[in-house]
PDB file of C-alpha atoms in Angstrom:
ATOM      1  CA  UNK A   1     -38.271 -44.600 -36.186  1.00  0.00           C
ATOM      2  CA  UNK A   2     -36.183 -41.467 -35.317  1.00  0.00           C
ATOM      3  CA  UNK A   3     -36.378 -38.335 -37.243  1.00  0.00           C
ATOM      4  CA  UNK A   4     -33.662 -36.298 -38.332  1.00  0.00           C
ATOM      5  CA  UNK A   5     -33.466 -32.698 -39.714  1.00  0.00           C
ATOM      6  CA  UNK A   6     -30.354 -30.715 -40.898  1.00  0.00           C
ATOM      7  CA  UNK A   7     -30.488 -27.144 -40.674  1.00  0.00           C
ATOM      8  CA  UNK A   8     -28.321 -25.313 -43.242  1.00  0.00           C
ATOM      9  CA  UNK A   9     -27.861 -21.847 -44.132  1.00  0.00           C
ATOM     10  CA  UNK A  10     -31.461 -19.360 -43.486  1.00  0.00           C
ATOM     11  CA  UNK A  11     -34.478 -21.087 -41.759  1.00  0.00           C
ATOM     12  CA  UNK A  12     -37.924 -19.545 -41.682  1.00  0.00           C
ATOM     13  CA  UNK A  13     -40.455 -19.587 -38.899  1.00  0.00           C
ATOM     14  CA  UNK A  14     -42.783 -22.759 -40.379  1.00  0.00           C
ATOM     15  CA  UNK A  15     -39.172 -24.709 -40.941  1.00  0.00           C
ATOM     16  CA  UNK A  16     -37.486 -23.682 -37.563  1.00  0.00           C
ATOM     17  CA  UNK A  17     -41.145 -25.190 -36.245  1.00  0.00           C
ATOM     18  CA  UNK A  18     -40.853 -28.350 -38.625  1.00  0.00           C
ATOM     19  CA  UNK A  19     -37.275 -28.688 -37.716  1.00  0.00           C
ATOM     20  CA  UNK A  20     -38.469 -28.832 -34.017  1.00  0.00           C
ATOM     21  CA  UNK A  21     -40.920 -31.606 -34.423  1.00  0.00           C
ATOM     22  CA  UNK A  22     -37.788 -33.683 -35.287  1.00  0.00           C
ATOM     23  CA  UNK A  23     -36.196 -36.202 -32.824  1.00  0.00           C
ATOM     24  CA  UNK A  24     -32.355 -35.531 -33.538  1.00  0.00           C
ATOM     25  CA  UNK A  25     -31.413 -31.513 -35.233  1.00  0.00           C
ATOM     26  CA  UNK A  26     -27.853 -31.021 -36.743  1.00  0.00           C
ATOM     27  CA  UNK A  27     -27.030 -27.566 -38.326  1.00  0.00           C
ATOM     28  CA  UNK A  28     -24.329 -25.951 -39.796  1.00  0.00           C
ATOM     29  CA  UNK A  29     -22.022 -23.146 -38.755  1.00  0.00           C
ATOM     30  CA  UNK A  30     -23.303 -19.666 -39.522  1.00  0.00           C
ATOM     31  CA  UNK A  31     -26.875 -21.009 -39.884  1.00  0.00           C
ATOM     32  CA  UNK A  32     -29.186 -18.748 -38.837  1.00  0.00           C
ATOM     33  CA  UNK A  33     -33.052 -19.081 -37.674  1.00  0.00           C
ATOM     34  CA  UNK A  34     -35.107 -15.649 -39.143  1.00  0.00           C
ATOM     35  CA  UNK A  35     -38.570 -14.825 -37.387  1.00  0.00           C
ATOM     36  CA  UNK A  36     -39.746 -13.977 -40.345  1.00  0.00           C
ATOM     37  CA  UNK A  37     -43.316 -13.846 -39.328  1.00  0.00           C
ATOM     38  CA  UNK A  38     -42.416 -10.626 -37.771  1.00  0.00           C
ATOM     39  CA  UNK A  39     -41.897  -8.880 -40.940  1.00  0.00           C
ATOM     40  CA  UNK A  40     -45.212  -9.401 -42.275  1.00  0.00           C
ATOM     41  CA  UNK A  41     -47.438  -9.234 -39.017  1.00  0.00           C
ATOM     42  CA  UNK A  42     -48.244 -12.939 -39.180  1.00  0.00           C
ATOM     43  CA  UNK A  43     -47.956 -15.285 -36.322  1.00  0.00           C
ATOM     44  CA  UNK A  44     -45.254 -18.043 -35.532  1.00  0.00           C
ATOM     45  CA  UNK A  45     -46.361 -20.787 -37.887  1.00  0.00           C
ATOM     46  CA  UNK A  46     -45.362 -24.695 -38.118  1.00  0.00           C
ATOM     47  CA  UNK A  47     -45.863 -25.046 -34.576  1.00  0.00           C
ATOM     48  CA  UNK A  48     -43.045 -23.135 -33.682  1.00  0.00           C
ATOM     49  CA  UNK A  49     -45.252 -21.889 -30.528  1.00  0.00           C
ATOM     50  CA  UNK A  50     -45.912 -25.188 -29.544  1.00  0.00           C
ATOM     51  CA  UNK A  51     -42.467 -26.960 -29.659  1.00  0.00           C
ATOM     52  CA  UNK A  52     -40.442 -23.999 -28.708  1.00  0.00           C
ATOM     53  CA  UNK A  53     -42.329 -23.833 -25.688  1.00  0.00           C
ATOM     54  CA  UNK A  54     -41.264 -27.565 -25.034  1.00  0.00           C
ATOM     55  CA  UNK A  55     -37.565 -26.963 -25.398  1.00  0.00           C
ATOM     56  CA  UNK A  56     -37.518 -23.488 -23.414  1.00  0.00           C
ATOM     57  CA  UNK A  57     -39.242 -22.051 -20.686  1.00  0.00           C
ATOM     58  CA  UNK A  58     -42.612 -20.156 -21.373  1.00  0.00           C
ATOM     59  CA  UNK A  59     -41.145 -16.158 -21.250  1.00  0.00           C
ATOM     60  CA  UNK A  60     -38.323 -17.436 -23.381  1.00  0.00           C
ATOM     61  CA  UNK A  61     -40.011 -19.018 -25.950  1.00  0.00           C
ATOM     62  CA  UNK A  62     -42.254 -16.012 -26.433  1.00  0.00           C
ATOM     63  CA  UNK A  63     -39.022 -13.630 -26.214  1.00  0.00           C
ATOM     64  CA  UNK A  64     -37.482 -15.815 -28.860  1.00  0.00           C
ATOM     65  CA  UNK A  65     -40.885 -15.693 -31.165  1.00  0.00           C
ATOM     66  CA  UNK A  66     -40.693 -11.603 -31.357  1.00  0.00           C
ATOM     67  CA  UNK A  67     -37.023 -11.605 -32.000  1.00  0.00           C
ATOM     68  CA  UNK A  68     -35.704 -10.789 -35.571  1.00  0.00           C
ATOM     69  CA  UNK A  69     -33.117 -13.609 -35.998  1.00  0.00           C
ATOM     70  CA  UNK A  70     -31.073 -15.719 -33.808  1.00  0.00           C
ATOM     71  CA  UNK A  71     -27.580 -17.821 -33.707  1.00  0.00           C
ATOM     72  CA  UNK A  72     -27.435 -21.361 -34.120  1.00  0.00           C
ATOM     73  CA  UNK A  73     -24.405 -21.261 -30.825  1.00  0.00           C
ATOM     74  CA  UNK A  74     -27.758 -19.417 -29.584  1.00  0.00           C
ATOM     75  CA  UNK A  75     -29.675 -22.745 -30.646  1.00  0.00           C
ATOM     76  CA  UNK A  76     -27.252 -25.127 -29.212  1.00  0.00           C
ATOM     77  CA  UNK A  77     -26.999 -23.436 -26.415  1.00  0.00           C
ATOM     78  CA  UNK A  78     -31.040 -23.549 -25.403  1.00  0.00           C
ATOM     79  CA  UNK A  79     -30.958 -27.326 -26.540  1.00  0.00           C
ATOM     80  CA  UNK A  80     -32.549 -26.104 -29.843  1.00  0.00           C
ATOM     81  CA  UNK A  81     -30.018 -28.302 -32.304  1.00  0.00           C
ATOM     82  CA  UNK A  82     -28.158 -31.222 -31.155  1.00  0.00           C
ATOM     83  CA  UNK A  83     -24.523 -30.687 -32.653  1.00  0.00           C
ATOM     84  CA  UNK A  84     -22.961 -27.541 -35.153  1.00  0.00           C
ATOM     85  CA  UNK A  85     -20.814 -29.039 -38.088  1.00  0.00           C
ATOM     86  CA  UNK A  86     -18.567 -26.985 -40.296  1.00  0.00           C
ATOM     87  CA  UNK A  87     -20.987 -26.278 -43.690  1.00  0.00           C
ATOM     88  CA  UNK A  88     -18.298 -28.053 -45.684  1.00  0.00           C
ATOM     89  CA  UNK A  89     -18.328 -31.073 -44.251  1.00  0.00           C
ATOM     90  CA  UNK A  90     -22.359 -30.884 -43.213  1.00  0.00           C
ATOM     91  CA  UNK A  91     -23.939 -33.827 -45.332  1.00  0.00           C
ATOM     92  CA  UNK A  92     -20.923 -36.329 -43.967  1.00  0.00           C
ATOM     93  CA  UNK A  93     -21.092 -35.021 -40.472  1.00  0.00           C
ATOM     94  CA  UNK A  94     -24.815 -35.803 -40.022  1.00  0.00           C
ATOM     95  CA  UNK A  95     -24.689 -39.059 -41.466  1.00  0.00           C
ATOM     96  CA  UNK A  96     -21.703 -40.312 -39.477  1.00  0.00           C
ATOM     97  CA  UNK A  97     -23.784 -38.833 -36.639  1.00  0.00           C
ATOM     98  CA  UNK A  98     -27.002 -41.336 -37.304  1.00  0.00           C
ATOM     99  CA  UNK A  99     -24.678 -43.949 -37.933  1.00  0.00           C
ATOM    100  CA  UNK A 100     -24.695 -43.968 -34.339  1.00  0.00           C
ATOM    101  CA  UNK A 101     -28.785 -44.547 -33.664  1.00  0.00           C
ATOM    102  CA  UNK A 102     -29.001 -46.972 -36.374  1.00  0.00           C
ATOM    103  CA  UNK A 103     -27.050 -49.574 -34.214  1.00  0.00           C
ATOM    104  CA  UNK A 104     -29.947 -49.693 -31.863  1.00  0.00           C
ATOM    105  CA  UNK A 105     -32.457 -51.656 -31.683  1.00  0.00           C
ATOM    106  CA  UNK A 106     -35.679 -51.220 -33.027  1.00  0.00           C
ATOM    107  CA  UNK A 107     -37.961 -51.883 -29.785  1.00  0.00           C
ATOM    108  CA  UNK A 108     -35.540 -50.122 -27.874  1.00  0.00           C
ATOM    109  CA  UNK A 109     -36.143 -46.841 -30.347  1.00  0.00           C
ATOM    110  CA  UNK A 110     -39.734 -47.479 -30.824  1.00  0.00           C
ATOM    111  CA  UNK A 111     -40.534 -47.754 -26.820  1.00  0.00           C
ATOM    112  CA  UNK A 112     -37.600 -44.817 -25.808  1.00  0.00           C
ATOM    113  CA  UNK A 113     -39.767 -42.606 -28.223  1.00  0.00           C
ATOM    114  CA  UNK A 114     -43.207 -43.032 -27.465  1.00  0.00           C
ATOM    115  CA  UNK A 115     -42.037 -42.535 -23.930  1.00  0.00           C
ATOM    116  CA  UNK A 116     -40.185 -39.534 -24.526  1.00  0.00           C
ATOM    117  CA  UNK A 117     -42.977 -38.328 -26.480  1.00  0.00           C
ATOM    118  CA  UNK A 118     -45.745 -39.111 -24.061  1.00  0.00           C
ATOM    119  CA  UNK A 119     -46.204 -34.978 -23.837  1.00  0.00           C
ATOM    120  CA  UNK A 120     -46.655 -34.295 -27.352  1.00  0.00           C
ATOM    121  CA  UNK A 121     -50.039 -35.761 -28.284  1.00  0.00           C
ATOM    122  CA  UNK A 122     -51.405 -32.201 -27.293  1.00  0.00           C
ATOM    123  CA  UNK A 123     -50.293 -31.548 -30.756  1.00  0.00           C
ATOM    124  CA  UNK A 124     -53.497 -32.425 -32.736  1.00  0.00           C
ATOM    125  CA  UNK A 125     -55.459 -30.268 -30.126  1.00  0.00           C
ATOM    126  CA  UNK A 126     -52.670 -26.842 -30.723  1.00  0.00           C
ATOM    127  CA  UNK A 127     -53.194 -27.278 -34.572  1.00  0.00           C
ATOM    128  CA  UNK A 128     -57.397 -27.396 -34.124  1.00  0.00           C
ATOM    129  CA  UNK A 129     -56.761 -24.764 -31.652  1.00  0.00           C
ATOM    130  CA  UNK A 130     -54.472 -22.308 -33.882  1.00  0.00           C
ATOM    131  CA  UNK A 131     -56.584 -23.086 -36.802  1.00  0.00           C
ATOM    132  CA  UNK A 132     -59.931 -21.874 -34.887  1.00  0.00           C
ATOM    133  CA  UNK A 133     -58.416 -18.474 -33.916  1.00  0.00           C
ATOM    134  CA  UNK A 134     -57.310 -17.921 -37.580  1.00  0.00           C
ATOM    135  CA  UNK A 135     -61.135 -18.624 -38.092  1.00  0.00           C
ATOM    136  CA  UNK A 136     -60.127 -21.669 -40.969  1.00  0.00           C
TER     137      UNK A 136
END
């Protein structure tokens, strides 16, 4: 199956992270990601580290991570989201959008994704490895 997210309005560091684990990302205009870890001298959380560091090169995934905020043209512009749709019309946007995927067929989803997520089973081993330094 494909995954989905909408981003809408404020998103934290543990969602921007979840919302990266996703196959497909829409937002809407004027959403904004916050780095909110930053504030309270935590770490990036939700395996932000991890999947940023998928989408962007190394240096800019950490410069992103110690930032304050950021756009979402920012985001569309690194390949963060997929598509921006006007707030008002968000919900109806997206789903016309997966409309699209759900014409395909099931093998050809199932085998596309595994493929094209061949990289990621270092996951497992980045949440053992994050809990560890934490000392949990």
């Amino acid at each position: 199956r494909l995954c989905f997210t909408g981003i809408n309005g404020d998103i934290v560091t543990p969602f921007f992270g979840a919302a990266l684990s996703m196959d497909i990302r829409y937002a809407s205009e004027g959403a904004r990601f916050i780095m909110a870890h930053n504030r309270y001298g935590l770490h990036s959380s939700g395996a932000l580290p991890f999947f940023l560091s998928q989408y962007v090169h190394h240096s800019r995934a950490l410069e992103i991570q110690f930032r304050k905020e950021f756009s979402v043209e920012e985001a569309l512009q690194l390949g963060l989201v997929n598509k921006i749709f006007p707030a008002e019309h968000f919900q109806r946007r997206c789903l016309h959008e997966i409309q699209h995927f759900t014409k395909c067929e099931n093998s050809t989803i199932s085998v596309t994704k595994r493929l094209t997520n061949y990289t990621r089973k270092a996951l497992s081993d980045y949440f053992l490895y994050e809990a560890s330094l934490l000392n949990l």
